[in-house]
Short mmCIF file of C-alpha atoms and ligand atoms in Angstrom, two decimals:
data_model
loop_
_atom_site.label_atom_id
_atom_site.label_comp_id
_atom_site.label_asym_id
_atom_site.label_seq_id
_atom_site.Cartn_x
_atom_site.Cartn_y
_atom_site.Cartn_z
CA UNK Z 1 -42.28 -20.79 -57.37
CA UNK Z 2 -40.47 -23.42 -55.29
CA UNK Z 3 -40.18 -25.78 -58.27
CA UNK Z 4 -37.76 -23.30 -59.81
CA UNK Z 5 -35.17 -24.87 -57.55
CA UNK Z 6 -34.91 -27.86 -59.86
CA UNK Z 7 -34.13 -25.82 -62.98
CA UNK Z 8 -30.69 -25.64 -64.54
CA UNK Z 9 -28.68 -22.45 -64.00
CA UNK Z 10 -29.19 -21.29 -67.58
CA UNK Z 11 -32.96 -21.79 -67.29
CA UNK Z 12 -32.90 -19.81 -64.06
CA UNK Z 13 -30.96 -16.97 -65.69
CA UNK Z 14 -33.62 -16.81 -68.42
CA UNK Z 15 -36.25 -16.15 -65.77
CA UNK Z 16 -34.17 -13.31 -64.37
CA UNK Z 17 -33.66 -11.90 -67.86
CA UNK Z 18 -37.43 -11.87 -68.42
CA UNK Z 19 -37.87 -10.22 -64.99
CA UNK Z 20 -40.06 -13.07 -63.77
CA UNK Z 21 -37.99 -13.33 -60.63
CA UNK Z 22 -35.30 -11.39 -58.78
CA UNK Z 23 -32.08 -12.93 -57.53
CA UNK Z 24 -32.97 -11.93 -53.96
CA UNK Z 25 -36.27 -13.85 -54.09
CA UNK Z 26 -34.55 -16.89 -55.49
CA UNK Z 27 -31.66 -16.81 -52.98
CA UNK Z 28 -34.09 -16.62 -50.06
CA UNK Z 29 -36.05 -19.56 -51.39
CA UNK Z 30 -32.83 -21.47 -52.12
CA UNK Z 31 -31.46 -20.96 -48.64
CA UNK Z 32 -34.72 -21.85 -46.92
CA UNK Z 33 -34.97 -25.15 -48.76
CA UNK Z 34 -31.26 -25.94 -48.44
CA UNK Z 35 -31.54 -25.50 -44.69
CA UNK Z 36 -34.73 -27.52 -44.47
CA UNK Z 37 -33.34 -30.59 -46.20
CA UNK Z 38 -29.81 -30.32 -44.80
CA UNK Z 39 -30.39 -32.37 -41.58
CA UNK Z 40 -31.39 -35.34 -43.75
CA UNK Z 41 -28.21 -35.42 -45.87
CA UNK Z 42 -25.46 -33.22 -44.36
CA UNK Z 43 -24.10 -31.81 -47.60
CA UNK Z 44 -22.52 -28.85 -45.85
CA UNK Z 45 -19.88 -28.09 -43.23
CA UNK Z 46 -21.08 -24.50 -43.12
CA UNK Z 47 -24.31 -23.25 -44.53
CA UNK Z 48 -25.22 -19.58 -44.72
CA UNK Z 49 -28.08 -18.59 -42.42
CA UNK Z 50 -29.38 -15.46 -44.15
CA UNK Z 51 -29.12 -13.83 -47.53
CA UNK Z 52 -26.95 -10.83 -47.01
CA UNK Z 53 -28.76 -7.82 -48.57
CA UNK Z 54 -25.55 -6.55 -50.08
CA UNK Z 55 -25.10 -9.76 -52.02
CA UNK Z 56 -28.74 -10.49 -52.67
CA UNK Z 57 -29.96 -7.11 -53.85
CA UNK Z 58 -27.55 -6.78 -56.78
CA UNK Z 59 -29.67 -6.97 -59.93
CA UNK Z 60 -29.05 -9.76 -62.42
CA UNK Z 61 -26.53 -8.80 -65.08
CA UNK Z 62 -27.25 -10.31 -68.43
CA UNK Z 63 -23.58 -10.83 -69.15
CA UNK Z 64 -22.03 -12.75 -72.06
CA UNK Z 65 -22.78 -16.38 -71.37
CA UNK Z 66 -21.51 -16.14 -67.81
CA UNK Z 67 -22.92 -17.65 -64.67
CA UNK Z 68 -24.49 -14.80 -62.75
CA UNK Z 69 -26.81 -14.62 -59.72
CA UNK Z 70 -26.74 -18.39 -59.39
CA UNK Z 71 -26.62 -20.22 -56.03
CA UNK Z 72 -23.35 -22.16 -55.92
CA UNK Z 73 -21.91 -24.52 -53.29
CA UNK Z 74 -18.16 -24.59 -52.72
CA UNK Z 75 -16.13 -27.53 -51.44
CA UNK Z 76 -14.60 -26.75 -48.06
CA UNK Z 77 -11.08 -27.19 -49.42
CA UNK Z 78 -11.27 -23.90 -51.33
CA UNK Z 79 -10.31 -20.88 -49.23
CA UNK Z 80 -13.07 -18.43 -48.39
CA UNK Z 81 -12.78 -15.25 -46.33
CA UNK Z 82 -16.34 -15.39 -45.05
CA UNK Z 83 -16.64 -19.09 -44.18
CA UNK Z 84 -14.26 -21.20 -42.14
CA UNK Z 85 -12.22 -23.49 -44.37
CA UNK Z 86 -11.35 -26.85 -42.85
CA UNK Z 87 -10.53 -29.23 -45.72
CA UNK Z 88 -12.80 -31.58 -43.74
CA UNK Z 89 -10.09 -31.89 -41.10
CA UNK Z 90 -10.11 -31.27 -37.37
CA UNK Z 91 -6.61 -29.89 -37.72
CA UNK Z 92 -8.09 -26.84 -39.47
CA UNK Z 93 -11.18 -26.51 -37.31
CA UNK Z 94 -12.21 -22.85 -37.09
CA UNK Z 95 -9.60 -21.67 -39.61
CA UNK Z 96 -10.70 -18.49 -41.38
CA UNK Z 97 -8.45 -17.77 -44.37
CA UNK Z 98 -7.48 -14.15 -44.97
CA UNK Z 99 -8.18 -14.49 -48.70
CA UNK Z 100 -10.53 -16.10 -51.21
CA UNK Z 101 -9.50 -18.76 -53.70
CA UNK Z 102 -9.41 -17.25 -57.20
CA UNK Z 103 -12.43 -19.27 -58.34
CA UNK Z 104 -14.34 -17.99 -55.30
CA UNK Z 105 -13.39 -14.36 -55.99
CA UNK Z 106 -14.63 -14.77 -59.55
CA UNK Z 107 -17.94 -16.23 -58.33
CA UNK Z 108 -18.40 -13.19 -56.11
CA UNK Z 109 -17.39 -10.69 -58.81
CA UNK Z 110 -20.03 -12.18 -61.09
CA UNK Z 111 -22.64 -11.87 -58.29
CA UNK Z 112 -23.16 -15.56 -57.73
CA UNK Z 113 -24.48 -16.56 -54.34
CA UNK Z 114 -22.31 -18.86 -52.26
CA UNK Z 115 -24.74 -21.00 -50.30
CA UNK Z 116 -22.13 -22.66 -48.11
CA UNK Z 117 -19.09 -24.90 -47.90
CA UNK Z 118 -19.60 -28.54 -48.72
CA UNK Z 119 -18.45 -31.62 -46.87
CA UNK Z 120 -15.58 -33.79 -48.09
CA UNK Z 121 -13.25 -36.58 -47.14
CA UNK Z 122 -10.47 -35.08 -45.03
CA UNK Z 123 -8.00 -33.30 -47.34
CA UNK Z 124 -9.91 -34.84 -50.27
CA UNK Z 125 -8.63 -38.32 -49.44
CA UNK Z 126 -11.41 -40.81 -49.93
CA UNK Z 127 -14.20 -42.00 -52.18
CA UNK Z 128 -17.25 -41.80 -49.90
CA UNK Z 129 -17.08 -38.62 -47.74
CA UNK Z 130 -17.01 -40.96 -44.74
CA UNK Z 131 -13.44 -39.81 -44.02
CA UNK Z 132 -14.70 -36.31 -43.20
CA UNK Z 133 -13.36 -35.27 -39.81
CA UNK Z 134 -16.87 -34.06 -38.93
CA UNK Z 135 -19.71 -36.31 -40.19
CA UNK Z 136 -20.54 -38.27 -43.31
CA UNK Z 137 -22.81 -36.92 -46.05
CA UNK Z 138 -25.70 -39.17 -47.08
CA UNK Z 139 -26.76 -39.90 -50.63
CA UNK Z 140 -30.04 -38.11 -51.44
CA UNK Z 141 -31.15 -41.08 -53.59
CA UNK Z 142 -30.84 -43.46 -50.66
CA UNK Z 143 -29.71 -42.16 -47.30
CA UNK Z 144 -28.28 -45.53 -46.28
CA UNK Z 145 -25.67 -45.04 -49.01
CA UNK Z 146 -22.66 -42.80 -49.53
CA UNK Z 147 -22.71 -39.87 -51.99
CA UNK Z 148 -19.22 -40.78 -53.25
CA UNK Z 149 -16.14 -38.73 -52.55
CA UNK Z 150 -14.17 -36.86 -51.88
CA UNK Z 151 -16.46 -34.03 -53.06
CA UNK Z 152 -19.57 -35.89 -51.84
CA UNK Z 153 -21.18 -32.80 -50.31
CA UNK Z 154 -20.85 -30.91 -53.59
CA UNK Z 155 -22.58 -33.62 -55.60
CA UNK Z 156 -25.35 -34.13 -53.03
CA UNK Z 157 -25.97 -30.38 -52.75
CA UNK Z 158 -26.63 -30.09 -56.50
CA UNK Z 159 -28.77 -33.26 -56.56
CA UNK Z 160 -30.76 -32.27 -53.46
CA UNK Z 161 -31.66 -28.78 -54.77
CA UNK Z 162 -29.41 -26.97 -52.29
CA UNK Z 163 -27.39 -25.26 -55.04
CA UNK Z 164 -27.62 -25.10 -58.83
CA UNK Z 165 -23.89 -25.51 -59.38
CA UNK Z 166 -21.18 -26.94 -57.13
CA UNK Z 167 -17.43 -26.50 -57.11
CA UNK Z 168 -15.44 -29.56 -56.11
CA UNK Z 169 -11.90 -30.76 -56.69
CA UNK Z 170 -10.77 -33.78 -58.66
CA UNK Z 171 -7.32 -35.19 -57.91
CA UNK Z 172 -8.32 -38.76 -58.68
CA UNK Z 173 -11.99 -38.71 -59.57
CA UNK Z 174 -13.41 -36.77 -56.65
CA UNK Z 175 -15.82 -34.82 -58.82
CA UNK Z 176 -16.77 -37.48 -61.36
CA UNK Z 177 -17.35 -40.40 -58.98
CA UNK Z 178 -19.71 -38.52 -56.62
CA UNK Z 179 -21.47 -37.02 -59.66
CA UNK Z 180 -22.14 -40.56 -60.83
CA UNK Z 181 -23.41 -41.64 -57.38
CA UNK Z 182 -25.74 -38.63 -57.06
CA UNK Z 183 -27.10 -38.44 -60.63
CA UNK Z 184 -25.54 -35.13 -61.68
CA UNK Z 185 -22.87 -34.02 -64.16
CA UNK Z 186 -19.28 -33.76 -62.95
CA UNK Z 187 -16.47 -32.22 -64.98
CA UNK Z 188 -12.74 -32.38 -64.39
CA UNK Z 189 -11.04 -29.90 -66.77
CA UNK Z 190 -7.51 -30.22 -68.09
CA UNK Z 191 -5.03 -29.38 -65.32
CA UNK Z 192 -4.58 -25.62 -65.18
CA UNK Z 193 -7.79 -24.64 -66.97
CA UNK Z 194 -9.08 -23.36 -63.63
CA UNK Z 195 -6.87 -21.59 -61.12
CA UNK Z 196 -5.71 -23.60 -58.11
CA UNK Z 197 -4.88 -20.52 -56.06
CA UNK Z 198 -6.57 -21.00 -52.69
CA UNK Z 199 -7.13 -24.72 -53.19
CA UNK Z 200 -5.64 -26.46 -50.15
CA UNK Z 201 -3.06 -28.86 -51.57
CA UNK Z 202 -3.43 -32.62 -51.41
CA UNK Z 203 -1.38 -33.81 -54.42
CA UNK Z 204 -0.43 -30.64 -56.26
CA UNK Z 205 0.53 -32.21 -59.57
CA UNK Z 206 -2.97 -33.69 -59.90
CA UNK Z 207 -5.30 -31.39 -57.92
CA UNK Z 208 -7.80 -29.58 -60.11
CA UNK Z 209 -11.01 -27.68 -59.43
CA UNK Z 210 -14.04 -29.37 -61.00
CA UNK Z 211 -17.70 -28.53 -61.53
CA UNK Z 212 -21.05 -30.16 -60.65
CA UNK Z 213 -24.16 -29.21 -62.61
CA UNK Z 214 -27.51 -30.54 -63.83
CA UNK Z 215 -26.65 -30.38 -67.52
CA UNK Z 216 -23.68 -29.89 -69.84
CA UNK Z 217 -24.60 -26.36 -70.85
CA UNK Z 218 -24.27 -25.21 -67.25
CA UNK Z 219 -20.71 -26.53 -67.20
CA UNK Z 220 -20.01 -24.36 -70.24
CA UNK Z 221 -21.43 -21.30 -68.44
CA UNK Z 222 -19.31 -22.10 -65.39
CA UNK Z 223 -16.17 -22.55 -67.54
CA UNK Z 224 -16.80 -19.22 -69.29
CA UNK Z 225 -16.97 -17.59 -65.89
CA UNK Z 226 -14.13 -19.35 -64.08
CA UNK Z 227 -11.51 -20.27 -66.68
CA UNK Z 228 -9.43 -17.09 -66.57
CA UNK Z 229 -5.67 -16.48 -66.49
CA UNK Z 230 -4.42 -16.10 -62.92
CA UNK Z 231 -1.08 -14.48 -62.05
CA UNK Z 232 -1.39 -16.06 -58.60
CA UNK Z 233 -1.14 -19.60 -60.00
CA UNK Z 234 1.92 -20.35 -62.12
CA UNK Z 235 0.36 -23.58 -63.39
CA UNK Z 236 -2.79 -21.88 -64.68
CA UNK Z 237 -3.05 -22.24 -68.47
CA UNK Z 238 -6.45 -20.61 -68.97
CA UNK Z 239 -6.57 -17.99 -71.67
CA UNK Z 240 -10.11 -16.82 -71.13
CA UNK Z 241 -10.72 -16.46 -74.83
CA UNK Z 242 -12.91 -19.50 -75.53
CA UNK Z 243 -16.67 -19.10 -75.33
CA UNK Z 244 -17.61 -22.61 -74.23
CA UNK Z 245 -21.32 -21.97 -74.66
CA UNK Z 246 -20.98 -20.78 -78.27
CA UNK Z 247 -18.55 -23.59 -79.03
CA UNK Z 248 -20.99 -26.23 -77.79
CA UNK Z 249 -23.89 -24.70 -79.62
CA UNK Z 250 -21.90 -24.60 -82.86
CA UNK Z 251 -20.57 -28.16 -82.65
CA UNK Z 252 -23.51 -30.50 -82.34
CA UNK Z 253 -22.64 -32.98 -85.08
CA UNK Z 254 -21.17 -36.30 -83.91
CA UNK Z 255 -21.27 -38.02 -87.29
CA UNK Z 256 -18.00 -39.84 -87.99
CA UNK Z 257 -16.38 -39.13 -84.62
CA UNK Z 258 -14.42 -42.04 -83.18
CA UNK Z 259 -14.99 -43.12 -79.60
CA UNK Z 260 -12.48 -45.50 -78.00
CA UNK Z 261 -14.03 -47.80 -75.42
CA UNK Z 262 -11.40 -48.76 -72.84
CA UNK Z 263 -11.86 -52.51 -72.88
CA UNK Z 264 -9.97 -53.14 -69.61
CA UNK Z 265 -12.52 -50.96 -67.82
CA UNK Z 266 -15.48 -52.78 -69.32
CA UNK Z 267 -14.44 -56.03 -67.78
CA UNK Z 268 -17.05 -58.05 -65.85
CA UNK Z 269 -14.49 -59.00 -63.26
CA UNK Z 270 -14.10 -55.39 -62.23
CA UNK Z 271 -17.38 -53.77 -63.21
CA UNK Z 272 -20.88 -54.53 -61.98
CA UNK Z 273 -23.03 -56.30 -64.63
CA UNK Z 274 -25.77 -53.70 -64.46
CA UNK Z 275 -23.30 -50.83 -64.88
CA UNK Z 276 -21.98 -52.59 -67.98
CA UNK Z 277 -25.48 -52.95 -69.38
CA UNK Z 278 -26.11 -49.24 -68.92
CA UNK Z 279 -22.79 -48.49 -70.64
CA UNK Z 280 -23.78 -50.67 -73.59
CA UNK Z 281 -27.07 -48.81 -73.85
CA UNK Z 282 -25.22 -45.47 -74.00
CA UNK Z 283 -22.90 -46.83 -76.69
CA UNK Z 284 -25.91 -47.91 -78.76
CA UNK Z 285 -27.30 -44.38 -78.59
CA UNK Z 286 -23.97 -42.96 -79.67
CA UNK Z 287 -23.69 -45.40 -82.55
CA UNK Z 288 -27.18 -44.30 -83.59
CA UNK Z 289 -25.88 -40.72 -83.69
CA UNK Z 290 -23.19 -41.74 -86.16
CA UNK Z 291 -20.33 -42.20 -83.70
CA UNK Z 292 -17.88 -44.92 -84.65
CA UNK Z 293 -17.23 -47.13 -81.63
CA UNK Z 294 -13.82 -48.84 -81.41
CA UNK Z 295 -12.14 -50.80 -78.68
CA UNK Z 296 -8.94 -49.56 -77.03
CA UNK Z 297 -6.47 -51.63 -75.01
CA UNK Z 298 -4.38 -50.03 -72.29
CA UNK Z 299 -1.49 -52.33 -71.34
CA UNK Z 300 -0.91 -50.47 -68.07
CA UNK Z 301 -4.45 -50.72 -66.77
CA UNK Z 302 -3.52 -52.83 -63.73
CA UNK Z 303 -0.95 -50.26 -62.67
CA UNK Z 304 -3.20 -47.21 -62.70
CA UNK Z 305 -4.23 -47.49 -59.06
CA UNK Z 306 -0.76 -48.26 -57.61
CA UNK Z 307 0.75 -45.46 -59.69
CA UNK Z 308 -1.92 -43.01 -58.54
CA UNK Z 309 -1.74 -43.96 -54.85
CA UNK Z 310 2.07 -43.84 -54.73
CA UNK Z 311 2.26 -40.40 -56.35
CA UNK Z 312 -0.58 -38.85 -54.38
CA UNK Z 313 0.59 -40.22 -51.02
CA UNK Z 314 4.12 -38.97 -51.70
CA UNK Z 315 2.88 -35.48 -52.54
CA UNK Z 316 0.45 -35.49 -49.62
CA UNK Z 317 3.17 -36.42 -47.12
CA UNK Z 318 5.07 -33.33 -48.16
CA UNK Z 319 2.08 -30.98 -48.52
CA UNK Z 320 0.65 -31.89 -45.13
CA UNK Z 321 3.90 -31.27 -43.27
CA UNK Z 322 2.80 -27.65 -42.86
CA UNK Z 323 0.10 -28.56 -40.33
CA UNK Z 324 2.22 -28.32 -37.24
CA UNK Z 325 -0.17 -26.57 -34.86
CA UNK Z 326 1.88 -23.39 -35.02
CA UNK Z 327 0.51 -21.55 -38.00
CA UNK Z 328 -2.98 -22.91 -38.65
CA UNK Z 329 -5.97 -24.30 -36.80
CA UNK Z 330 -5.70 -26.72 -33.92
CA UNK Z 331 -3.22 -26.01 -31.15
CA UNK Z 332 -2.34 -22.51 -32.30
CA UNK Z 333 -3.69 -20.56 -29.36
CA UNK Z 334 -2.34 -22.92 -26.75
CA UNK Z 335 -0.30 -21.11 -24.14
CA UNK Z 336 2.16 -21.60 -22.69
CA UNK Z 337 3.89 -23.31 -25.62
CA UNK Z 338 5.09 -26.72 -24.80
CA UNK Z 339 8.04 -28.63 -26.04
CA UNK Z 340 7.91 -28.41 -29.84
CA UNK Z 341 8.14 -32.09 -30.57
CA UNK Z 342 5.37 -32.86 -28.12
CA UNK Z 343 3.23 -30.24 -29.77
CA UNK Z 344 3.74 -31.84 -33.19
CA UNK Z 345 2.85 -35.26 -31.83
CA UNK Z 346 -0.22 -34.05 -30.11
CA UNK Z 347 -1.61 -31.71 -32.73
CA UNK Z 348 -0.98 -34.05 -35.65
CA UNK Z 349 -2.03 -37.07 -33.60
CA UNK Z 350 -5.38 -35.59 -32.65
CA UNK Z 351 -5.94 -33.39 -35.69
CA UNK Z 352 -5.48 -35.89 -38.51
CA UNK Z 353 -7.84 -38.78 -39.12
CA UNK Z 354 -6.84 -42.35 -39.83
CA UNK Z 355 -6.85 -42.18 -43.63
CA UNK Z 356 -4.72 -39.04 -43.70
CA UNK Z 357 -2.21 -40.62 -41.34
CA UNK Z 358 -2.14 -43.73 -43.50
CA UNK Z 359 -1.32 -41.66 -46.60
CA UNK Z 360 1.36 -39.62 -44.80
CA UNK Z 361 3.03 -42.84 -43.64
CA UNK Z 362 2.75 -44.44 -47.06
CA UNK Z 363 4.01 -41.30 -48.78
CA UNK Z 364 6.94 -40.91 -46.44
CA UNK Z 365 7.85 -44.53 -47.01
CA UNK Z 366 7.79 -44.39 -50.82
CA UNK Z 367 9.95 -41.27 -50.75
CA UNK Z 368 12.51 -42.49 -48.23
CA UNK Z 369 16.10 -43.28 -49.14
CA UNK Z 370 16.37 -46.80 -50.45
CA UNK Z 371 12.68 -47.01 -51.41
CA UNK Z 372 12.25 -43.97 -53.62
CA UNK Z 373 13.88 -45.75 -56.56
CA UNK Z 374 11.60 -48.70 -56.15
CA UNK Z 375 8.32 -46.87 -55.69
CA UNK Z 376 8.16 -43.13 -56.23
CA UNK Z 377 10.54 -42.94 -59.18
CA UNK Z 378 8.95 -45.94 -60.85
CA UNK Z 379 5.53 -44.42 -60.45
CA UNK Z 380 6.77 -41.20 -62.04
CA UNK Z 381 8.21 -43.10 -64.96
CA UNK Z 382 4.98 -44.98 -65.35
CA UNK Z 383 3.04 -41.74 -65.37
CA UNK Z 384 5.16 -40.57 -68.29
CA UNK Z 385 4.40 -43.80 -70.17
CA UNK Z 386 0.69 -43.32 -69.48
CA UNK Z 387 0.78 -39.74 -70.78
CA UNK Z 388 2.65 -40.75 -73.94
CA UNK Z 389 0.46 -43.72 -74.75
CA UNK Z 390 -2.75 -41.77 -74.18
CA UNK Z 391 -1.45 -39.07 -76.53
CA UNK Z 392 -0.76 -41.73 -79.11
CA UNK Z 393 -4.23 -43.24 -78.71
CA UNK Z 394 -5.74 -39.81 -79.26
CA UNK Z 395 -4.13 -39.86 -82.69
CA UNK Z 396 -6.61 -42.63 -83.52
CA UNK Z 397 -9.74 -41.66 -81.60
CA UNK Z 398 -11.51 -38.41 -80.74
CA UNK Z 399 -12.75 -39.39 -77.28
CA UNK Z 400 -12.43 -42.20 -74.77
CA UNK Z 401 -15.24 -43.96 -72.94
CA UNK Z 402 -15.46 -45.88 -69.65
CA UNK Z 403 -17.89 -46.28 -66.77
CA UNK Z 404 -17.35 -43.66 -64.05
CA UNK Z 405 -17.47 -46.13 -61.20
CA UNK Z 406 -17.50 -49.94 -61.06
CA UNK Z 407 -20.68 -49.85 -58.95
CA UNK Z 408 -23.50 -47.48 -58.06
CA UNK Z 409 -23.38 -45.81 -54.64
CA UNK Z 410 -22.38 -48.31 -51.97
CA UNK Z 411 -23.69 -48.60 -48.42
CA UNK Z 412 -22.34 -46.44 -45.62
CA UNK Z 413 -19.66 -48.41 -43.80
CA UNK Z 414 -19.34 -50.99 -46.56
CA UNK Z 415 -15.73 -50.14 -47.46
CA UNK Z 416 -14.67 -48.08 -44.50
CA UNK Z 417 -12.65 -50.80 -42.80
CA UNK Z 418 -10.88 -51.91 -45.93
CA UNK Z 419 -8.83 -49.10 -47.48
CA UNK Z 420 -7.76 -51.19 -50.46
CA UNK Z 421 -11.40 -51.88 -51.35
CA UNK Z 422 -12.14 -48.17 -51.05
CA UNK Z 423 -9.17 -47.29 -53.27
CA UNK Z 424 -10.28 -49.86 -55.85
CA UNK Z 425 -13.48 -47.92 -56.40
CA UNK Z 426 -11.36 -45.27 -58.19
CA UNK Z 427 -10.19 -47.63 -60.93
CA UNK Z 428 -12.12 -45.93 -63.75
CA UNK Z 429 -11.39 -42.32 -62.86
CA UNK Z 430 -7.67 -41.97 -62.08
CA UNK Z 431 -6.58 -42.39 -65.71
CA UNK Z 432 -7.76 -38.89 -66.63
CA UNK Z 433 -5.78 -37.37 -63.77
CA UNK Z 434 -2.59 -39.31 -64.46
CA UNK Z 435 -2.76 -38.64 -68.20
CA UNK Z 436 -3.96 -35.10 -67.51
CA UNK Z 437 -6.90 -35.10 -69.88
CA UNK Z 438 -10.33 -33.51 -69.39
CA UNK Z 439 -13.09 -35.88 -68.36
CA UNK Z 440 -16.80 -35.69 -67.65
CA UNK Z 441 -19.20 -37.99 -65.84
CA UNK Z 442 -22.66 -37.95 -67.40
CA UNK Z 443 -25.62 -39.42 -65.51
CA UNK Z 444 -27.01 -42.46 -67.27
CA UNK Z 445 -30.06 -44.32 -66.13
CA UNK Z 446 -31.21 -45.61 -62.79
CA UNK Z 447 -30.44 -49.21 -61.98
CA UNK Z 448 -33.02 -51.68 -60.62
CA UNK Z 449 -32.64 -50.27 -57.15
CA UNK Z 450 -33.34 -46.77 -58.50
CA UNK Z 451 -29.75 -45.61 -58.02
CA UNK Z 452 -28.05 -43.40 -60.61
CA UNK Z 453 -25.16 -44.75 -62.67
CA UNK Z 454 -22.79 -42.48 -64.58
CA UNK Z 455 -20.74 -42.90 -67.72
CA UNK Z 456 -17.50 -41.14 -68.50
CA UNK Z 457 -16.10 -39.41 -71.57
CA UNK Z 458 -12.50 -38.23 -71.82
CA UNK Z 459 -11.04 -35.85 -74.39
CA UNK Z 460 -7.69 -34.60 -75.65
CA UNK Z 461 -5.62 -32.47 -73.31
CA UNK Z 462 -6.66 -28.83 -73.64
CA UNK Z 463 -9.66 -29.67 -75.84
CA UNK Z 464 -12.11 -29.20 -73.00
CA UNK Z 465 -14.65 -27.36 -75.15
CA UNK Z 466 -14.68 -30.16 -77.70
CA UNK Z 467 -15.27 -32.75 -74.99
CA UNK Z 468 -18.14 -30.72 -73.59
CA UNK Z 469 -19.67 -30.38 -77.06
CA UNK Z 470 -19.55 -34.15 -77.47
CA UNK Z 471 -21.09 -34.73 -74.03
CA UNK Z 472 -23.81 -32.22 -74.88
CA UNK Z 473 -24.56 -34.01 -78.14
CA UNK Z 474 -24.86 -37.27 -76.22
CA UNK Z 475 -27.09 -35.63 -73.61
CA UNK Z 476 -29.42 -34.47 -76.38
CA UNK Z 477 -29.43 -37.82 -78.24
CA UNK Z 478 -30.17 -39.69 -75.02
CA UNK Z 479 -32.84 -37.11 -74.01
CA UNK Z 480 -31.31 -36.79 -70.57
CA UNK Z 481 -33.17 -34.59 -68.15
CA UNK Z 482 -32.13 -33.75 -64.58
CA UNK Z 483 -33.97 -35.99 -62.15
CA UNK Z 484 -34.76 -34.98 -58.61
CA UNK Z 485 -34.24 -37.80 -56.06
CA UNK Z 486 -37.67 -38.95 -54.72
CA UNK Z 487 -36.86 -38.05 -51.12
CA UNK Z 488 -35.99 -34.50 -52.22
CA UNK Z 489 -39.08 -34.21 -54.42
CA UNK Z 490 -41.24 -35.16 -51.47
CA UNK Z 491 -39.50 -32.67 -49.19
CA UNK Z 492 -40.05 -29.97 -51.80
CA UNK Z 493 -43.75 -30.82 -52.14
CA UNK Z 494 -44.19 -30.56 -48.35
CA UNK Z 495 -42.15 -27.41 -48.12
CA UNK Z 496 -44.31 -24.45 -47.06
CA UNK Z 497 -42.90 -21.29 -48.57
N1 LIG K 1 -10.39 -41.42 -54.00
C1 LIG K 1 -9.33 -40.57 -54.39
C2 LIG K 1 -8.31 -40.48 -53.27
O1 LIG K 1 -8.65 -40.82 -52.18
C3 LIG K 1 -9.94 -39.26 -54.73
C4 LIG K 1 -9.07 -38.10 -54.61
C5 LIG K 1 -9.60 -36.82 -55.15
O2 LIG K 1 -9.93 -36.75 -56.32
N2 LIG K 1 -9.58 -35.83 -54.30
O3 LIG K 1 -7.20 -40.10 -53.45
#
């Protein structure tokens, strides 16, 4: 029975439908294994200790292509009533929100089982999960390496058989890059396709909930479940009337589709030689499936990172002003109240980590009088140019292609002291956020050191279902199958249950 933990969610739901297993049995097994392996990787900031009978005993509902009775992990930046929600920050230590994020409410309504809240870089700022205010998460493929970030705990939980599906957030690659490092699928939908209500804001114009799974079909099930209109989020554009699963199953032909390879992101100076080789291999498979491969030049490629980091830091400096030690988390219960200014200094000084402070300072600077013209406004103009040129390019091609990350998972500590190096690891992913297009990281092969390497497809804005259908067709042509990291496989084999 324990090997069921490495199935995909849709395979699991088939077992329920055939009455070979009850959700309660599976949840108990899931939790026991998640807890057993947790000390070796630290995917979670809070992990449930028992399966609540009320949640567990609900029978499986064979609903229309929805995710149901599936163990799901949720990034600790999404508000949950029954788990503390910290955004990975000490400033929110112990904070218990009075409400659930919309995506969390939907998961509960559809009887999915929330295993726990996953670790992240503080306020989703980082690319390795080492900026967590609590502890780093380790990569289940090699525990001397990072799982990527900021949603590193989400990716590692799905790879390490602690949850079948994970919810993360992707402001600048935080779902796709860790997916690539951990050998799972990571999807960043078009902005607004999933509600942001209850997602603690980092850079609101770019923040988007994303999904980790073990195959493309599971993303479609998760989108069917979660992509619903939400009156609580004015930026939500979901209509709820697309059946992603049916769409994918009905659109398997890739013959004659045009794929634009972003040449500036296939450059040896930026991208590891082995990653490039694996990309070439994927392109050969696609060409074999009738896809026409063309090269695409983006004149603004060198400005993607500066544009992204200026805009996100500016938005973060404003969004994070609310953590003043008066309304949330740290410092709130301190009596008697001290001088207000002192309280701000102390709470924000102790509560925020170094990277968050760096972004607040940078963001305040680029927004300040005299500098806003030079930095923030320029970055906004550039973003408009990026959006327009990507739209134009999509007149010529159906999808875009790039590696997900310039390198496979790097070593813990390798980039921690050099923020610019850490930021540079986002070079392939921020385009989709700035241009606001859907994007998916698909696991490729393992490199010579047996580390996973992902590739990335991007689609037209709002055509999320079409992008998923294309990724599914690639998955089938390349005969991809979810691979369990050796350390996890061994732990499962030795697991007495
Ligand atoms: N590395 C990016 C950053 O630090 C990732 C952000 C994200 O997607 N949450 O801003």
